Amino acid sequence: MRPSQVLRRATSYLERHGVESPRTSAEVLLAGVLGTDRAGLYARAEGLSTAEAKAFGRALCQRCTGVPLQHLTGRQAFRRLELAVRPGVFVPRPETEVLVEVALQGLRGVQAEPVVVDVGTGTGAVALAIKQERPDATVLGTDRSAEAVALARENAKRLGLDVRVMEGELLEPIPEELRGRVDLVVSNPPYVAEDELASLPPEVRADPELALLGGTTFHRRLAEETPRWLRPGGALVVEIGETQGDEVRAILLERGFRGVRVVQDLARRDRVVAGSVP
Ligand code: SAM
Ligand code: GLN
């Protein structure tokens, strides 16, 4: 069977199992197995070897039981980057690209060499995208998970982006000399509420609980801890769950942040809250 025929069958198989974007998923998985890209799939006339057919069948089965596509390919695109991902570390989401957008906007007012801290960096997605798009910035990332720290460092190295990643709680690992000198603290913290967790799709629950569970506790802790790190006028930009806009806005205002605003994602859901210290 030629790859195009294999794809047709695989697509209908995934569709019957209720997998989202069945065609694209089948293409991505087959391209991965054959070591080619999407164009290569359609150009190839040659059939699959037995080993390739087996590997593809295995990937399809796993996808049907809710293993995220990204865990099967080991890759996720994020803004202009291609990041390595793996089980044990949160897979970056497209809606987080809005967080980066708002963070970069905030940095436009800073003329040169801003200092940026990404709290809970995971694969390094946010920190690395900011470094790539604002190369004069000094970017530091922290994470409590040793697995995340290792992966973020690997991604930084492979992409040739100079981001320093440190293991620890929130801003604790940041060097003392940066106190009062940080231009921007950005974070996509864990924000799923405990009672929501069970109702999430299996692809989301494939991420570690440490990366998901938090409600608004992290927003509260960040609003409390960041002001002593920020320079006057420095900003806090955080991702939120779509129902948390009013609450997180109120938390920042309570802590004395100015110009607090809630920004929506492309699907028009509240997604980011930003504010700055006086
Ligand atoms: N920034 C990444 C992204 O957007 O793809 C990962 C976001 S994930 C939702 C949250 C991250 O925060 C996880 O990597 C998790 O390990 C980390 N984390 C959880 N609790 C933390 C804490 N107390 N201090 C630092 N990082 C923490
Ligand atoms: N975006 C995740 C979800 O799909 C939650 C991410 C987070 O907790 N930061 O629910």
Coordinates of C-alpha atoms and ligand atoms in Angstrom, one line a residue:
M1 CA 0.0 0.0 0.0
R2 CA 1.2 3.5 -0.8
P3 CA 1.5 6.0 2.0
S4 CA -1.5 8.0 0.6
Q5 CA -3.7 4.8 0.8
V6 CA -2.4 4.0 4.3
L7 CA -3.3 7.5 5.3
R8 CA -6.8 7.2 4.1
R9 CA -7.3 4.1 6.2
A10 CA -5.6 5.5 9.3
T11 CA -7.6 8.7 9.1
S12 CA -10.9 6.8 9.2
Y13 CA -9.6 4.6 12.0
L14 CA -8.8 7.6 14.1
E15 CA -12.1 9.2 13.2
R16 CA -14.0 6.2 14.4
H17 CA -12.2 6.4 17.7
G18 CA -13.2 10.0 18.1
V19 CA -9.6 11.4 17.8
E20 CA -9.5 15.1 17.1
S21 CA -8.0 16.2 13.7
P22 CA -7.7 12.6 12.4
R23 CA -6.1 13.5 9.1
T24 CA -3.4 15.7 10.5
S25 CA -2.7 13.2 13.3
A26 CA -2.3 10.4 10.8
E27 CA 0.0 12.5 8.6
V28 CA 2.2 13.6 11.5
L29 CA 2.5 10.1 12.9
L30 CA 3.3 8.5 9.5
A31 CA 5.8 11.2 8.6
G32 CA 7.5 10.5 12.0
V33 CA 7.6 6.8 11.3
L34 CA 9.0 7.2 7.8
G35 CA 11.4 10.0 8.8
T36 CA 10.0 12.5 6.3
D37 CA 7.7 15.5 6.2
R38 CA 4.2 16.0 5.0
A39 CA 5.3 16.7 1.4
G40 CA 7.6 13.7 1.5
L41 CA 4.6 11.5 2.4
Y42 CA 2.6 12.4 -0.7
A43 CA 5.7 12.2 -3.0
R44 CA 6.5 8.7 -1.9
A45 CA 5.2 5.9 -4.2
E46 CA 6.9 3.1 -2.3
G47 CA 4.9 1.0 0.1
L48 CA 5.7 0.6 3.9
S49 CA 8.0 -2.1 5.1
T50 CA 6.7 -4.5 7.7
A51 CA 8.7 -2.8 10.4
E52 CA 7.3 0.6 9.3
A53 CA 3.7 -0.7 9.1
K54 CA 4.1 -2.2 12.7
A55 CA 5.5 1.0 14.1
F56 CA 2.7 3.1 12.5
G57 CA 0.1 0.7 13.8
R58 CA 1.5 1.0 17.3
A59 CA 1.4 4.8 17.2
L60 CA -2.2 4.8 16.0
C61 CA -3.2 2.5 18.8
Q62 CA -1.6 4.7 21.4
R63 CA -3.1 7.8 19.9
C64 CA -6.6 6.2 20.2
T65 CA -6.1 5.6 23.9
G66 CA -5.4 9.3 24.5
V67 CA -1.6 9.4 24.3
P68 CA -1.0 13.0 23.1
L69 CA 0.3 13.3 19.5
Q70 CA 3.3 15.3 20.9
H71 CA 4.3 12.4 23.2
L72 CA 4.4 10.1 20.1
T73 CA 6.4 12.5 17.9
G74 CA 8.5 14.1 20.7
R75 CA 8.0 17.5 19.2
Q76 CA 5.8 20.6 19.6
A77 CA 5.8 23.8 17.6
F78 CA 5.6 27.0 19.7
R79 CA 5.7 30.4 18.0
R80 CA 8.8 30.1 15.8
L81 CA 10.4 27.3 17.7
E82 CA 10.3 23.5 17.4
L83 CA 10.6 22.2 21.0
A84 CA 11.5 18.7 22.2
V85 CA 8.8 17.4 24.5
R86 CA 8.4 14.1 26.5
P87 CA 6.1 12.5 29.1
G88 CA 6.7 14.0 32.6
V89 CA 6.9 17.6 31.3
F90 CA 4.0 19.8 30.3
V91 CA 3.4 20.1 26.6
P92 CA 3.2 23.8 25.5
R93 CA -0.2 24.9 24.3
P94 CA -1.1 27.2 21.4
E95 CA -3.0 29.6 23.7
T96 CA 0.2 30.3 25.6
E97 CA 1.6 32.0 22.5
V98 CA -0.7 34.9 23.6
L99 CA 1.1 35.1 26.9
V100 CA 4.4 35.5 24.9
E101 CA 2.8 38.2 22.7
V102 CA 1.6 40.2 25.8
A103 CA 5.1 39.8 27.4
L104 CA 6.9 41.0 24.3
Q105 CA 4.5 44.0 24.0
G106 CA 5.4 44.9 27.6
L107 CA 9.1 44.8 26.7
R108 CA 8.7 47.2 23.8
G109 CA 8.8 50.1 26.3
V110 CA 12.2 48.9 27.6
Q111 CA 14.9 50.2 25.4
A112 CA 17.8 47.8 25.9
E113 CA 18.7 44.6 27.6
P114 CA 15.6 43.8 29.7
V115 CA 15.8 41.2 32.4
V116 CA 13.0 38.6 32.1
V117 CA 12.1 35.7 34.5
D118 CA 9.8 32.9 33.4
V119 CA 8.4 31.1 36.4
G120 CA 7.5 27.4 35.9
T121 CA 9.3 27.2 32.5
G122 CA 8.4 23.5 31.7
T123 CA 10.0 22.7 28.3
G124 CA 11.3 26.3 28.3
A125 CA 8.7 27.4 25.7
V126 CA 7.9 30.9 27.0
A127 CA 11.5 31.8 28.0
L128 CA 13.0 30.5 24.8
A129 CA 10.4 32.2 22.6
I130 CA 11.1 35.5 24.4
K131 CA 14.8 35.1 24.0
Q132 CA 14.4 34.3 20.3
E133 CA 12.2 37.3 19.6
R134 CA 13.9 39.7 21.9
P135 CA 17.6 38.6 21.6
D136 CA 19.0 41.5 23.8
A137 CA 17.0 40.2 26.8
T138 CA 18.6 38.3 29.7
V139 CA 16.2 35.5 30.2
L140 CA 16.0 33.2 33.3
G141 CA 13.6 30.3 33.8
T142 CA 12.7 28.4 37.0
D143 CA 10.9 25.2 37.6
R144 CA 10.3 23.0 40.6
S145 CA 10.5 19.9 38.5
A146 CA 14.0 18.5 37.8
E147 CA 12.7 16.8 34.7
A148 CA 11.4 20.1 33.3
V149 CA 14.7 21.8 34.1
A150 CA 16.7 19.2 32.3
L151 CA 14.4 19.4 29.2
A152 CA 14.4 23.2 29.1
R153 CA 18.2 23.1 29.2
E154 CA 18.3 20.6 26.4
N155 CA 16.0 22.7 24.3
A156 CA 18.0 25.9 25.0
K157 CA 21.2 24.1 23.9
R158 CA 19.7 22.6 20.8
L159 CA 18.2 25.9 19.7
G160 CA 21.3 27.8 20.5
L161 CA 19.4 30.2 22.8
D162 CA 21.1 31.6 25.9
V163 CA 18.5 31.1 28.6
R164 CA 19.5 30.2 32.2
V165 CA 17.3 27.5 33.7
M166 CA 17.3 27.0 37.5
E167 CA 15.6 24.4 39.7
G168 CA 13.5 25.7 42.6
E169 CA 10.3 27.2 44.0
L170 CA 8.9 30.1 42.1
L171 CA 11.4 33.0 42.2
E172 CA 13.6 31.5 44.9
P173 CA 16.5 30.4 42.6
I174 CA 16.9 33.9 41.1
P175 CA 20.2 35.5 42.1
E176 CA 19.9 38.1 44.9
E177 CA 21.6 40.8 42.8
L178 CA 18.6 40.9 40.5
R179 CA 16.3 42.1 43.3
G180 CA 14.5 45.2 42.1
R181 CA 16.1 44.9 38.7
V182 CA 13.7 42.6 36.8
D183 CA 11.7 44.2 34.0
L184 CA 9.2 41.4 33.5
V185 CA 8.0 38.3 35.4
V186 CA 6.0 36.0 33.1
S187 CA 4.3 32.7 34.0
N188 CA 2.0 30.1 32.8
P189 CA 1.4 28.5 36.3
P190 CA -0.6 25.4 37.1
Y191 CA -4.2 26.8 37.2
V192 CA -6.6 23.9 36.9
A193 CA -8.9 23.6 39.9
E194 CA -9.0 20.2 41.7
D195 CA -12.7 19.5 40.8
E196 CA -12.0 20.2 37.1
L197 CA -9.1 17.7 36.9
A198 CA -11.2 14.6 36.4
S199 CA -13.3 16.1 33.6
L200 CA -10.2 17.1 31.4
P201 CA -9.5 15.1 28.3
P202 CA -6.9 12.3 28.5
E203 CA -4.4 14.4 26.5
V204 CA -4.5 17.1 29.2
R205 CA -4.3 14.5 32.0
A206 CA -1.2 13.1 30.4
D207 CA 0.6 16.2 31.8
P208 CA 2.0 15.9 35.3
E209 CA -0.3 17.1 38.1
L210 CA 2.4 19.4 39.3
A211 CA 2.0 21.3 36.1
L212 CA -1.8 21.5 36.2
L213 CA -3.2 21.8 39.7
G214 CA -3.4 25.2 41.3
G215 CA -6.6 27.2 40.7
T216 CA -5.6 30.8 41.5
T217 CA -3.1 30.0 44.3
F218 CA -0.1 30.6 42.0
H219 CA -1.4 33.9 40.7
R220 CA -1.8 35.0 44.4
R221 CA 1.7 33.9 45.3
L222 CA 3.2 35.6 42.2
A223 CA 1.3 38.8 42.9
E224 CA 2.8 38.7 46.4
E225 CA 6.3 37.8 45.6
T226 CA 7.1 39.5 42.3
P227 CA 7.0 43.2 43.4
R228 CA 10.2 42.9 45.3
W229 CA 12.0 41.5 42.2
L230 CA 10.6 44.1 39.7
R231 CA 12.1 47.4 39.0
P232 CA 9.8 50.4 39.3
G233 CA 7.4 50.1 36.3
G234 CA 8.2 46.4 35.8
A235 CA 5.4 44.0 34.8
L236 CA 3.9 40.8 35.8
V237 CA 2.2 38.8 33.0
V238 CA 0.4 35.6 33.9
E239 CA -1.7 33.0 32.1
I240 CA -5.1 32.2 33.6
G241 CA -8.0 29.7 33.1
E242 CA -10.9 31.2 31.1
T243 CA -13.1 31.8 34.2
Q244 CA -10.3 33.3 36.4
G245 CA -10.1 36.8 34.8
D246 CA -12.0 38.8 37.4
E247 CA -10.5 37.0 40.3
V248 CA -6.9 37.4 39.1
R249 CA -7.4 41.0 38.1
A250 CA -8.7 41.7 41.7
I251 CA -5.7 39.9 43.2
L252 CA -3.2 42.1 41.2
L253 CA -5.1 45.3 42.1
E254 CA -5.1 44.3 45.8
R255 CA -1.3 44.0 45.7
G256 CA -1.0 47.5 44.2
F257 CA -0.4 46.6 40.5
R258 CA -1.3 49.4 38.1
G259 CA -2.8 49.3 34.5
V260 CA -4.1 45.8 35.2
R261 CA -5.8 44.3 32.1
V262 CA -7.3 40.9 31.0
V263 CA -6.3 39.8 27.5
Q264 CA -8.2 37.2 25.5
D265 CA -6.9 34.4 23.4
L266 CA -7.7 33.7 19.7
A267 CA -10.8 31.8 20.8
R268 CA -11.9 35.0 22.8
R269 CA -11.5 33.4 26.2
D270 CA -9.9 35.3 29.0
R271 CA -6.3 34.0 29.0
V272 CA -3.8 36.5 30.3
V273 CA -3.7 39.1 33.1
A274 CA -1.0 41.8 33.0
G275 CA -0.1 44.6 35.4
S276 CA 2.9 46.7 36.5
V277 CA 4.2 48.0 39.7
P278 CA 4.3 51.7 40.4
Ligands
SAM1 N1 5.8 27.5 30.9 C1 5.5 26.2 30.4 C2 4.6 26.3 29.2 O1 3.8 27.2 29.1 O2 4.5 25.4 28.4 C3 5.0 25.2 31.4 C4 3.8 25.6 32.1 S1 3.1 24.3 33.1 C5 1.4 24.8 33.1 C6 3.5 24.9 34.8 C7 4.9 24.6 35.2 O3 5.2 25.1 36.5 C8 5.3 23.1 35.2 O4 6.5 22.9 34.5 C9 5.6 22.8 36.7 O5 6.6 21.9 36.9 C10 6.0 24.2 37.3 N2 5.8 24.4 38.7 C11 4.8 23.9 39.5 N3 4.9 24.3 40.7 C12 6.0 25.1 40.8 C13 6.6 25.9 41.8 N4 6.1 25.9 43.0 N5 7.7 26.6 41.5 C14 8.2 26.6 40.2 N6 7.6 25.9 39.2 C15 6.5 25.2 39.5
GLN2 N1 -4.0 24.6 29.3 C1 -4.2 23.6 30.3 C2 -5.6 23.0 30.1 O1 -5.8 22.6 29.0 C3 -4.0 24.1 31.7 C4 -2.7 24.7 31.8 C5 -2.3 25.2 33.1 O2 -2.7 24.8 34.2 N2 -1.5 26.2 33.1 O3 -6.4 22.9 30.9

